[in-house]
Structure formats: C-alpha cells, structure tokens
Tab-separated table of C-alpha atoms in Angstrom:
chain	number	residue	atom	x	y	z
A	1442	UNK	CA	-1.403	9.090	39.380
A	1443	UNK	CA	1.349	9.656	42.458
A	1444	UNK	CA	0.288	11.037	45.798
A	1445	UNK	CA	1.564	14.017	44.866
A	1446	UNK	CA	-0.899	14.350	41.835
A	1447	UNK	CA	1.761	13.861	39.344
A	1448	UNK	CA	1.089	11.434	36.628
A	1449	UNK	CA	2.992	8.268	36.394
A	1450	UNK	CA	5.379	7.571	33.444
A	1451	UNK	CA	4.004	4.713	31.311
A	1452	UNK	CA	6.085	2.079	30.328
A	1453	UNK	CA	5.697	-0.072	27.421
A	1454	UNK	CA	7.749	-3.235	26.656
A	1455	UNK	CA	8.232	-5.588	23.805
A	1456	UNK	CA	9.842	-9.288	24.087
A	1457	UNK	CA	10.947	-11.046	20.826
A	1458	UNK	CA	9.665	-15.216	21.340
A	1459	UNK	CA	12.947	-16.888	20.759
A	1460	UNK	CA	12.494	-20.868	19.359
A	1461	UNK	CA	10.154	-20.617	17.009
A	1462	UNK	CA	11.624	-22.421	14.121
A	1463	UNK	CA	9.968	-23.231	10.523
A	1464	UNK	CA	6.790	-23.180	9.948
A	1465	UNK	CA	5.003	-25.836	7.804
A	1466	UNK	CA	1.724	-25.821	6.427
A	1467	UNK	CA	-0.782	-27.643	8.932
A	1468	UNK	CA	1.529	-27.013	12.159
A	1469	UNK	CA	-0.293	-25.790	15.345
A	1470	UNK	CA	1.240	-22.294	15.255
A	1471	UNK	CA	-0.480	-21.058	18.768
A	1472	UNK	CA	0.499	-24.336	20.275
A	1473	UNK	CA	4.315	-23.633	19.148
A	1474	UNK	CA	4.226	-20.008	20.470
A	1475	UNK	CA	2.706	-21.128	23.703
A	1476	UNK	CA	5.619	-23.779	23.838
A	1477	UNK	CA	8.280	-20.968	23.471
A	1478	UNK	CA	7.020	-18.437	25.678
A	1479	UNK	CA	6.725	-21.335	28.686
A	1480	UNK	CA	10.744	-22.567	27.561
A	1481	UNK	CA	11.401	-19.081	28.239
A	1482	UNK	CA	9.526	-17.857	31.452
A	1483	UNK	CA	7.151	-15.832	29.811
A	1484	UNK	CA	3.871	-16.366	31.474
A	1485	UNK	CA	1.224	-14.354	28.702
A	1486	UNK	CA	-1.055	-12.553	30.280
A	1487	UNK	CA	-4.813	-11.080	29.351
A	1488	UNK	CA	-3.317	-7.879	28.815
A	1489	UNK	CA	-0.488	-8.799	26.964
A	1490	UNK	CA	-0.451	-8.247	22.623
A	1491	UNK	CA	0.991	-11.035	20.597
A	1492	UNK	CA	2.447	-9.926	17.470
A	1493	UNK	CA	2.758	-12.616	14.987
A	1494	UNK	CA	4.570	-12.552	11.754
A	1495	UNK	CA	1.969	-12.757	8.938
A	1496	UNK	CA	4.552	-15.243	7.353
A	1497	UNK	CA	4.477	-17.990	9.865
A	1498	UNK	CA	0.312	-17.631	10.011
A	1499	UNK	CA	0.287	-17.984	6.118
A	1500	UNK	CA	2.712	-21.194	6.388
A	1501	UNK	CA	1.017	-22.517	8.834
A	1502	UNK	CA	-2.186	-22.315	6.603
A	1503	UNK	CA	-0.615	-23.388	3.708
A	1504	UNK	CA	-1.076	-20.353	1.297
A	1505	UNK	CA	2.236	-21.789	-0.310
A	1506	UNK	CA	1.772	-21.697	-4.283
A	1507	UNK	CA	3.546	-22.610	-6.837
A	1508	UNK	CA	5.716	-20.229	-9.262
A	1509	UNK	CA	8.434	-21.418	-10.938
A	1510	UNK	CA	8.695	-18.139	-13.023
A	1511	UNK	CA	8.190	-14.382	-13.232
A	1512	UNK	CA	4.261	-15.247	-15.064
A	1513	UNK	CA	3.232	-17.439	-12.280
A	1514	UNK	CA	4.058	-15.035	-9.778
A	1515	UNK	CA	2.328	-12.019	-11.708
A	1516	UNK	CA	-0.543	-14.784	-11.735
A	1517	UNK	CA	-0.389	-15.007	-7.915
A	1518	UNK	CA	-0.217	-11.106	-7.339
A	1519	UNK	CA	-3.435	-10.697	-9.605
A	1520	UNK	CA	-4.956	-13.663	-7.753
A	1521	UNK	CA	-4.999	-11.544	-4.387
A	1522	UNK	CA	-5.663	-8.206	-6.644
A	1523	UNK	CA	-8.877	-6.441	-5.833
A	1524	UNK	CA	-7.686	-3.196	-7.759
A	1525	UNK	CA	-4.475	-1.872	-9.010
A	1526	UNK	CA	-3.512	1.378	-7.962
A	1527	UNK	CA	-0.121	1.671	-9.721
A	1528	UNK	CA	2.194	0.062	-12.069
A	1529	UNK	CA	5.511	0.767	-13.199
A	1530	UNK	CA	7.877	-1.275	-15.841
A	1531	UNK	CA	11.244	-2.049	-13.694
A	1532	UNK	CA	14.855	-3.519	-15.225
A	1533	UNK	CA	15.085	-7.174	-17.066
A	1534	UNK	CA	11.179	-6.914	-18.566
A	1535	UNK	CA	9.657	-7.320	-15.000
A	1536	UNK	CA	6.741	-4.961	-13.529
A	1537	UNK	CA	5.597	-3.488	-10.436
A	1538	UNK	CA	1.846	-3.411	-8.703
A	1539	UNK	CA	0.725	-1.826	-5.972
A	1540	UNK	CA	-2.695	-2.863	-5.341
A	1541	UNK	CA	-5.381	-3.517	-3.189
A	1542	UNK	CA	-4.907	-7.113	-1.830
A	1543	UNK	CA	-7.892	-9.416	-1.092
A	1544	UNK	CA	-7.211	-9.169	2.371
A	1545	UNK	CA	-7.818	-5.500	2.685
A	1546	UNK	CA	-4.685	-3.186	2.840
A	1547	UNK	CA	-2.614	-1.401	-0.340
A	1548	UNK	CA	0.332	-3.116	-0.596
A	1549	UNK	CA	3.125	-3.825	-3.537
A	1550	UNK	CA	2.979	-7.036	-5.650
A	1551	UNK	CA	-0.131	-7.902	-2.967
A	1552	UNK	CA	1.655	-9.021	-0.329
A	1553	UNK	CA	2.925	-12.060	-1.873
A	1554	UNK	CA	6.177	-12.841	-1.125
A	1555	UNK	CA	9.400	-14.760	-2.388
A	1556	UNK	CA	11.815	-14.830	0.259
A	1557	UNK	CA	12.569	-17.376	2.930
A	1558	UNK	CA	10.264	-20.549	1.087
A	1559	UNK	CA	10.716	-23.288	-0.661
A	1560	UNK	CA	12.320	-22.932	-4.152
A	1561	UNK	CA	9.793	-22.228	-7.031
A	1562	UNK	CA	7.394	-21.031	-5.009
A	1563	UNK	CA	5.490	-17.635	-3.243
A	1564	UNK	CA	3.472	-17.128	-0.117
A	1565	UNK	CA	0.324	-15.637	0.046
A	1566	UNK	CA	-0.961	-13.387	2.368
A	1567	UNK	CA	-3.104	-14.925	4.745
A	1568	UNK	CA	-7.133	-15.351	3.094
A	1569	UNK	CA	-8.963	-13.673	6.190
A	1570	UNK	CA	-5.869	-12.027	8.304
A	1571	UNK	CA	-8.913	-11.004	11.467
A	1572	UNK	CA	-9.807	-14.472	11.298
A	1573	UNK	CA	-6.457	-15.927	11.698
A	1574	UNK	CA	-6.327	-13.470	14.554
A	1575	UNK	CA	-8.962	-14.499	16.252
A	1576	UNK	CA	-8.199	-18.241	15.925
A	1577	UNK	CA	-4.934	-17.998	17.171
A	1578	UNK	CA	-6.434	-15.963	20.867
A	1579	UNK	CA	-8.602	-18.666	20.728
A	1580	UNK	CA	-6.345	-21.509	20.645
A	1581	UNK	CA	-3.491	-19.492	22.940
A	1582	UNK	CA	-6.246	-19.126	25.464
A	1583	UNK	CA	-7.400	-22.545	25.598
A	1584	UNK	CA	-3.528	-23.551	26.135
A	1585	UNK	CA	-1.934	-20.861	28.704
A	1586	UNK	CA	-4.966	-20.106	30.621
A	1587	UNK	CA	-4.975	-16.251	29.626
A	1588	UNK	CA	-6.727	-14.830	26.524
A	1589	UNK	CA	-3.774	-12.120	25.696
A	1590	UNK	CA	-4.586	-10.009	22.158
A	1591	UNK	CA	-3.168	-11.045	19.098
A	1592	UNK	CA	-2.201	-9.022	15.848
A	1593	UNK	CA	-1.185	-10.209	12.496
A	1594	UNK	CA	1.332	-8.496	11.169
A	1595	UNK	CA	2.959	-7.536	7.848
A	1596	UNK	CA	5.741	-4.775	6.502
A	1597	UNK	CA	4.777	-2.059	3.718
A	1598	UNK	CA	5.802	1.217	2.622
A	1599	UNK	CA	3.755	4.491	3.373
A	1600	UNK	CA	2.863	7.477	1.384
A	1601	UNK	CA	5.503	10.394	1.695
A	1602	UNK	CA	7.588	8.380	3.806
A	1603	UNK	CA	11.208	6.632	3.520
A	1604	UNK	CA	11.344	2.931	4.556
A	1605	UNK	CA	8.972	0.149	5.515
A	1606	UNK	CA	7.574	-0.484	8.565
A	1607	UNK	CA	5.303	-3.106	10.402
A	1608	UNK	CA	0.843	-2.841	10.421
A	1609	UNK	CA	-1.582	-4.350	11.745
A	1610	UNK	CA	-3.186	-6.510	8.769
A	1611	UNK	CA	-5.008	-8.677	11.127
A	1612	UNK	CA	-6.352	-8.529	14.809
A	1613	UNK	CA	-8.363	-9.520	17.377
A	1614	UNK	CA	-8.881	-8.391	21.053
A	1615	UNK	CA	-7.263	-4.829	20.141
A	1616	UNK	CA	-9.209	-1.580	19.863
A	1617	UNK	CA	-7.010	-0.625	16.863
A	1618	UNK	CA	-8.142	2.931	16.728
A	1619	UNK	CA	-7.660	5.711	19.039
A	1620	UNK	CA	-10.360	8.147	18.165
A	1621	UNK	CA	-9.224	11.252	19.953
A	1622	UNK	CA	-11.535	13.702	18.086
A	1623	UNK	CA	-13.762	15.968	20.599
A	1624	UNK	CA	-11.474	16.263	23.165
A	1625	UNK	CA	-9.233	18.752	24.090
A	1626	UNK	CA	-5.616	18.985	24.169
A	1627	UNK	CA	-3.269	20.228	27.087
A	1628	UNK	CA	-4.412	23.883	26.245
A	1629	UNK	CA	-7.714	23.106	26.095
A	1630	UNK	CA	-8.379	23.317	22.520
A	1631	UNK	CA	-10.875	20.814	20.410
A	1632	UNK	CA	-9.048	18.164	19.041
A	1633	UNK	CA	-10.788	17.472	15.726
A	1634	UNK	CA	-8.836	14.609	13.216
A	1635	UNK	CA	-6.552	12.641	15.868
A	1636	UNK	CA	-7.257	9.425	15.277
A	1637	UNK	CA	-4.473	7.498	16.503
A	1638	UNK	CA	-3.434	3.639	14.707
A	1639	UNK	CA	-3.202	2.101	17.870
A	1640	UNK	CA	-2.696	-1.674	16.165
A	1641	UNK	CA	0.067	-0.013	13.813
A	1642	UNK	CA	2.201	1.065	16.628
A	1643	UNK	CA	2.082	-1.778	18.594
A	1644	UNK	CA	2.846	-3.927	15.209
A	1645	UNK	CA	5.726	-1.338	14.672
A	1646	UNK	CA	7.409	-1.243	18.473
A	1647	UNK	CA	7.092	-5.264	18.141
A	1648	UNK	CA	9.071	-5.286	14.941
A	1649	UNK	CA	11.671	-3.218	17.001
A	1650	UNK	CA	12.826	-6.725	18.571
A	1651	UNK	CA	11.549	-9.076	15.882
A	1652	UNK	CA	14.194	-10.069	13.508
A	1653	UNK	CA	12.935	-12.345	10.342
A	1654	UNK	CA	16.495	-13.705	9.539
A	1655	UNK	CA	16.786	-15.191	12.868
A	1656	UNK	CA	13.386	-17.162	13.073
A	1657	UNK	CA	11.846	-15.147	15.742
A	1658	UNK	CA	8.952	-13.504	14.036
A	1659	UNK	CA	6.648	-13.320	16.819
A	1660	UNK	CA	7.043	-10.833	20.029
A	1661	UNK	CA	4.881	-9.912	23.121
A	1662	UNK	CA	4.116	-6.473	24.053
A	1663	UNK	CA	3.323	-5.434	27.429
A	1664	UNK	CA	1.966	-2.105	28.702
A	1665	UNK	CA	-0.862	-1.599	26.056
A	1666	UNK	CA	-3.626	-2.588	28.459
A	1667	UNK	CA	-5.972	0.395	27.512
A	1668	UNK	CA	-6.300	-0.684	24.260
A	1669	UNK	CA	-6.822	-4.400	24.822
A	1670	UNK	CA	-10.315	-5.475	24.809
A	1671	UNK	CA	-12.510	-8.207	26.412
A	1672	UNK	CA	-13.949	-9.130	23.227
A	1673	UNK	CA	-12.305	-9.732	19.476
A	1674	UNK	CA	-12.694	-5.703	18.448
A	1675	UNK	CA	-13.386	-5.363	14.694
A	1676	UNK	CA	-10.523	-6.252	13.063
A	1677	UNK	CA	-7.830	-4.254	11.061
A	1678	UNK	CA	-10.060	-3.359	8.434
A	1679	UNK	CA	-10.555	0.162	10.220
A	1680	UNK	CA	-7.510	0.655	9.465
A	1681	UNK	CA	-7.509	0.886	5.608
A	1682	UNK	CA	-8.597	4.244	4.369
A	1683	UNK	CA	-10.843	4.099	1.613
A	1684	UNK	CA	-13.237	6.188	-0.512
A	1685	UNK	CA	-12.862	9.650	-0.509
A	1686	UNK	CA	-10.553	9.722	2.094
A	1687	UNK	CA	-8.018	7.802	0.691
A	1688	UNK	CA	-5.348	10.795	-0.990
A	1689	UNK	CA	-3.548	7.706	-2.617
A	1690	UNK	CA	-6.220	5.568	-4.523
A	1691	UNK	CA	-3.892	6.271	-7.358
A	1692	UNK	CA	-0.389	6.457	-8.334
A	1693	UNK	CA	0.400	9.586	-9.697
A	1694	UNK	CA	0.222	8.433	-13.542
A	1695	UNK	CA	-3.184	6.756	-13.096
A	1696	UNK	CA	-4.206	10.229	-10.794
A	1697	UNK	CA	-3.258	12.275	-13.694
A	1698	UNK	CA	-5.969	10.094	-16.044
A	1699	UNK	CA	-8.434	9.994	-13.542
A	1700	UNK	CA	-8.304	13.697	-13.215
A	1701	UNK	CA	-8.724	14.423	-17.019
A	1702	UNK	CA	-11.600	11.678	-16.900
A	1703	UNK	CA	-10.127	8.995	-18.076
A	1704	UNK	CA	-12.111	5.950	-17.464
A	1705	UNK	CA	-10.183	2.123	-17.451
A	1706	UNK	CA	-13.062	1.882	-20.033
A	1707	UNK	CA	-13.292	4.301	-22.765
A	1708	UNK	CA	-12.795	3.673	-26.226
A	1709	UNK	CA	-8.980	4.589	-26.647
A	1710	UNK	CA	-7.549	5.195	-23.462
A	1711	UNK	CA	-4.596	3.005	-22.556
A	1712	UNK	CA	-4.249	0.453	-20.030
A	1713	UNK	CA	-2.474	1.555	-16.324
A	1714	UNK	CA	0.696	2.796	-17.306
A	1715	UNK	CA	3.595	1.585	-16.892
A	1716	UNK	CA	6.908	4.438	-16.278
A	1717	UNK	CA	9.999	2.707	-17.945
A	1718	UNK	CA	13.121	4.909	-18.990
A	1719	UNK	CA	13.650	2.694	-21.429
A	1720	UNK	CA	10.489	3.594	-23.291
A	1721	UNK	CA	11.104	6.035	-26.160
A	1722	UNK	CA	10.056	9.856	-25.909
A	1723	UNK	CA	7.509	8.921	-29.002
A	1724	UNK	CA	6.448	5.703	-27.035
A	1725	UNK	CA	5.370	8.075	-24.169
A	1726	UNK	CA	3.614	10.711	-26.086
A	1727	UNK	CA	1.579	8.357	-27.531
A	1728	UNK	CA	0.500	7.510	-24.592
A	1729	UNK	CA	-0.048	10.891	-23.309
A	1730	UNK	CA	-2.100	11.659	-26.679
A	1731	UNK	CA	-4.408	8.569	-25.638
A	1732	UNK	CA	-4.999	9.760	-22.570
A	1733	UNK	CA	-5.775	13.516	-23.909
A	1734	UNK	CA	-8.145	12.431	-26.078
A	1735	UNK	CA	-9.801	9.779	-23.877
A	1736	UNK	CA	-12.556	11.158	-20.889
A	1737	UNK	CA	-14.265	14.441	-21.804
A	1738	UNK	CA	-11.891	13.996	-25.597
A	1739	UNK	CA	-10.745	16.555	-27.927
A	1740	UNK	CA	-13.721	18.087	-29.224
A	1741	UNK	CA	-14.988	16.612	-32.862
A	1742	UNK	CA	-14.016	20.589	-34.539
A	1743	UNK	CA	-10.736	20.282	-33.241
A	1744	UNK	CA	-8.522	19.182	-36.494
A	1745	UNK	CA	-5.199	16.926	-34.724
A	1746	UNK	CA	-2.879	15.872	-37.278
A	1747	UNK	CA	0.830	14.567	-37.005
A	1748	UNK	CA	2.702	12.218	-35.342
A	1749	UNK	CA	5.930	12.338	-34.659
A	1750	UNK	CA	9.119	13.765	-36.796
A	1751	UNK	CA	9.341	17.479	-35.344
A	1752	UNK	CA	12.262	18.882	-33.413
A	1753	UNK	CA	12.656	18.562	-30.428
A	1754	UNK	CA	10.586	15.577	-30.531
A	1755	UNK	CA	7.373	13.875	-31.542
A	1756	UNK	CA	4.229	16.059	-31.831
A	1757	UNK	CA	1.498	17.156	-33.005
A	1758	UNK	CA	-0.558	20.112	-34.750
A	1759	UNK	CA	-4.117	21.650	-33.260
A	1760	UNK	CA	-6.725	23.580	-35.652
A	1761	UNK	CA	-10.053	24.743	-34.198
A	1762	UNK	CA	-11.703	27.327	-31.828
A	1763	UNK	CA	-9.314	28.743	-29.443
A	1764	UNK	CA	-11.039	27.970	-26.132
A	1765	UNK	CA	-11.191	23.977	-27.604
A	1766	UNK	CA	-7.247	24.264	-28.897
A	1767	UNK	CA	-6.259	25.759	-25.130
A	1768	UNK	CA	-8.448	23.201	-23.588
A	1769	UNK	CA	-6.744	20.351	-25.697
A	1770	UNK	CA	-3.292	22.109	-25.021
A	1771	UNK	CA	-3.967	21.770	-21.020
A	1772	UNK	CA	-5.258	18.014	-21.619
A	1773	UNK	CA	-1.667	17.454	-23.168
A	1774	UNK	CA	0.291	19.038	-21.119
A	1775	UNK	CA	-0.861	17.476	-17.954
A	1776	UNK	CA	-0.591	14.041	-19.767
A	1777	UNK	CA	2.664	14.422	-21.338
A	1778	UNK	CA	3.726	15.553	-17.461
A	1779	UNK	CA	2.425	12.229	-16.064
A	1780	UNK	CA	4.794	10.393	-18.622
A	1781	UNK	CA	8.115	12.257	-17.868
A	1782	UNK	CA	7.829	14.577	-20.959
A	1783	UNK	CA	7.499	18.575	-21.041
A	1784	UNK	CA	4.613	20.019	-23.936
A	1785	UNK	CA	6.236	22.803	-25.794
A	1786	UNK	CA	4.518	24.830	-27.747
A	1787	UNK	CA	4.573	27.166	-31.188
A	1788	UNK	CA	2.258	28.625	-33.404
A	1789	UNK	CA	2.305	29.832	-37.046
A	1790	UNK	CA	-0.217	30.727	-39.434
A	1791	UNK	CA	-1.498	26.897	-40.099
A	1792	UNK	CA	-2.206	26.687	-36.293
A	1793	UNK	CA	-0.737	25.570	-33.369
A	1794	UNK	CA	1.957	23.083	-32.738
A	1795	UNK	CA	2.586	20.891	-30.048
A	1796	UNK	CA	6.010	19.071	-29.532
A	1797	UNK	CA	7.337	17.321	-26.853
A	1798	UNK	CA	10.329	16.594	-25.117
A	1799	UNK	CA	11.693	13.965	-21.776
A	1800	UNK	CA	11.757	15.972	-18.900
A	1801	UNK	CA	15.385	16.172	-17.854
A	1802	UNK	CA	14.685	16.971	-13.950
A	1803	UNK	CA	12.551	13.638	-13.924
C-alpha cells in the first residue's frame, strides 16, 4: 500500500532455466538445476517457485519402460490405471483412455508418454509426484542455501475447454489452494465457491516461458510469496476433484450407463465403450440394447423380439404394459443417443417398434 492509500500493482515474473540438457535415470536433477540457475545469475530465493517438468523428474527416477509396440504401451497405461473414465476406438485399431492415474489426477493414456525417449520405449509419470517435490526442495536447499518451493508439473486437457495447459501434479512448500469462500468481494457481497488453484496457475504462467523442444523444462517464478509456505503444504492432491463433486467421473458414453444403472458388473452389460465411426449402425445398437436391458432391465412381461433387418435400420419390437414399453422406450433411446444413433419409433397392432438410425448431426 502507497502513502497515498492506493494499493500497489503486483508483479509476477517467470524465468525459463536455460542448460539443462538430458536427463538420465539416476542423475542429480536438483544438483543440475542449481548448476544452471548459478551459470546464469539466478540466485533462488525462499520465496521463489521452481517449476519442474514432470519429464525430467520421471527420467531422473528412471520410470523409463519398455514398449516396443502399441500392447506394451496399453500395458503401461493400465499399469498406472486406477479407473477408466472414458474410452474411445481411434484410426489404425488403436484406443484411447482417459483415466485416473496412480499418481492422482485424470489424465489421457495416464500420463505416460512417448515423445522425446529412447526408441521402444514410454515414460511414466512419476510414482509419488509430492514426494519428488519435496525431495527436490530438499536437496535445492541443502545446495543454494535457500529453500525456494517446488512444483511438479505436467500438461492435460480440461473439461469444456480448447487446448492443454500446465498443473500442478506434484508440490511441496506451496499452499496450492486459495480458499476465498466467506469473504466478501469489492461490493461487499459473500463470496461462497471461489476457491482459487493457486499451484495450477503458477504451473501454467511457468509453462508461458518453458519450451520442451528446446531442453529447458524447468522455470522460476517470482512474485508468488503469499502462497509459499514455510513448511511442505499438502501436496497436489487437493487439487483433484473427486466424489460427488467431480461433474466428469465419466465420459459421456459411460455417464449415459451409469445413469440408467448400469453397473461394470451386471450380467449383460458391455464393457466401457468404445465410439468408432467405423463401427456399424447394428454394431452400435447392440450395444445400446445391452445397456437398456442391463441396471434396473426390461421388465420380465415385457416381450423384445428382433434384431436387426428393418428400415431404416436395425431394431427391435416391444409387447407388454404400456408404462413398462414407455419405460423400455426411454431406456433405448437414451442408449442408442450415447452411441451416435437416433430411436425412431412406430406402432401397429402387434405392438410397438423400435428402429434405429446414425445420427447425422453427430
């Protein structure tokens, strides 16, 4: 605050650490960073933030594996897999996760990554990302004199949003929330769900000056000193929104079978599936038929019969009481929708008739 009673403008400043070079499994990552910043005049200080790369912390640790082909790297995505969330059939056979990795946050194909190592082989995320955190403050502090804050970072997609951008996946010495809830707001009304990712923007402004292809995947960020904290903090895992806050536990396809009650489980219903446009219109209603009858199922009265063979496309016919043939029809037509396809619908003397077709829009 000025003499004059008028706040001072903040200033916040990130410095990409030039000279890092390639990272091998066993090498003393904090002593190389502490190397660079000194060949460089940049003195770290208690309050500073170093952003590091989750990359060069996972070569350093040697989470190298091997995978010469597409099954050994679907072997090292399910090896870091805690829960799948979504998967989706993409071009030349291959497949898409998004899952909950090991190591805490939602991320596609886990986290493990093919670029920039050694042919025939993928990189795992780092095993305990806080802990790699914390070891590297440690060991920066016993080498510069200064115990700055450190955050491992790694780059992901976000719900409703274009683009990827840097998180926080591990950390130590950061308070990585912001909990702003309670107070008021410049008109003096009760803010009640701020809750600012504190870690996350840091990890994103560092990124800012960061470039991969260059070898300079660690930065220092300056001006953050309310948020840096004497002690380690509690991690990232804050961060990660789970239970029954988390809007996204489920892609949309897997939402659509949780909804009807579908249950990984039950006798019938189908494994996650996977969206291909490949896939035949019959190949997806049977699908969406598995799912329909699966969870709270097609009530025992209800007569279904036919499969497949009607115009505009594969179908089938429901007998029974109305309110269990309009509860069916819903079941359909929500799983059919979750598969690309549109439920139309006719009805004659011998009952009614469901047929479907691929949604055109989709």
């Amino acid at each position: 605050m000025s003499a004059d009673g008028v706040p001072r403008p903040r200033t916040v400043s990130a410095v990409a650490v030039a000279g890092i070079g390639e990272i091998r499994a066993g090498d003393d990552l904090a002593a190389i960073i502490a190397a660079a910043c000194e060949a460089h005049g940049l003195a770290l200080r208690d309050d500073d933030v170093v952003v590091v790369a989750s990359k060069v912390v996972a070569k350093a640790e040697g989470r190298s594996v091997p995978a010469p082909d597409d099954a050994a790297r679907q072997r090292a995505v399910e090896s870091q897999t805690v829960r799948v969330v979504a998967e989706r059939a993409m071009t030349a056979g291959r497949r898409t996760q998004v899952v909950q990795t090991r190591s805490g946050p939602v991320m596609a194909a886990a986290g493990v990554d093919a670029s920039d190592v050694d042919e025939g082989t993928v990189l795992l995320l780092p095993a305990d990302p806080d802990a790699s955190a914390r070891a590297l403050r440690e060991r920066l502090a016993r080498l510069v004199g200064a115990r700055p804050a450190v955050l491992v970072t790694d780059t992901g997609g976000r719900p409703w949003r274009q683009g990827v951008t840097d998180f926080a996946l591990g950390a130590a010495g950061v308070a990585v929330l912001d909990d702003r809830r309670g107070t008021l707001d410049s008109h003096g009304r009760r803010l009640d769900v701020t809750v600012r990712g504190v870690a996350d923007e840091i990890a994103a402004l560092a990124d800012l000056v960061k470039d991969k292809a260059a070898g300079t995947p660690v930065a220092v960020v300056s001006g953050t000193a309310a948020h840096v904290v004497a002690g380690d903090g509690p991690g990232a895992g804050p961060l990660v929104r789970t239970g029954p806050g988390d809007w996204f536990a489920h892609g949309h396809v897997e939402a659509v079978a949780a909804a009807l009650g579908v249950e990984p489980d039950d006798p019938g219903a189908p494994p996650p599936p996977p969206i291909d446009p490949r896939r035949s219109v019959a190949e997806r209603w049977d699908r969406a038929l598995a799912v329909a009858r699966a969870g709270r199922g097609l009530d025992a009265a209800l007569t279904v019969t036919g499969s497949g063979g009607r115009d505009p496309g594969p179908g089938v016919s429901v007998a029974g009481d109305l309110v269990e043939v309009g509860v069916a029809l819903e079941r359909l037509r929500a799983a059919a929708w979750a598969e690309g396809l549109v439920v139309e619908v006719a009805r004659d003397a011998r009952g009614v008739h469901l047929s479907a077709r691929a949604d055109q829009v989709r």
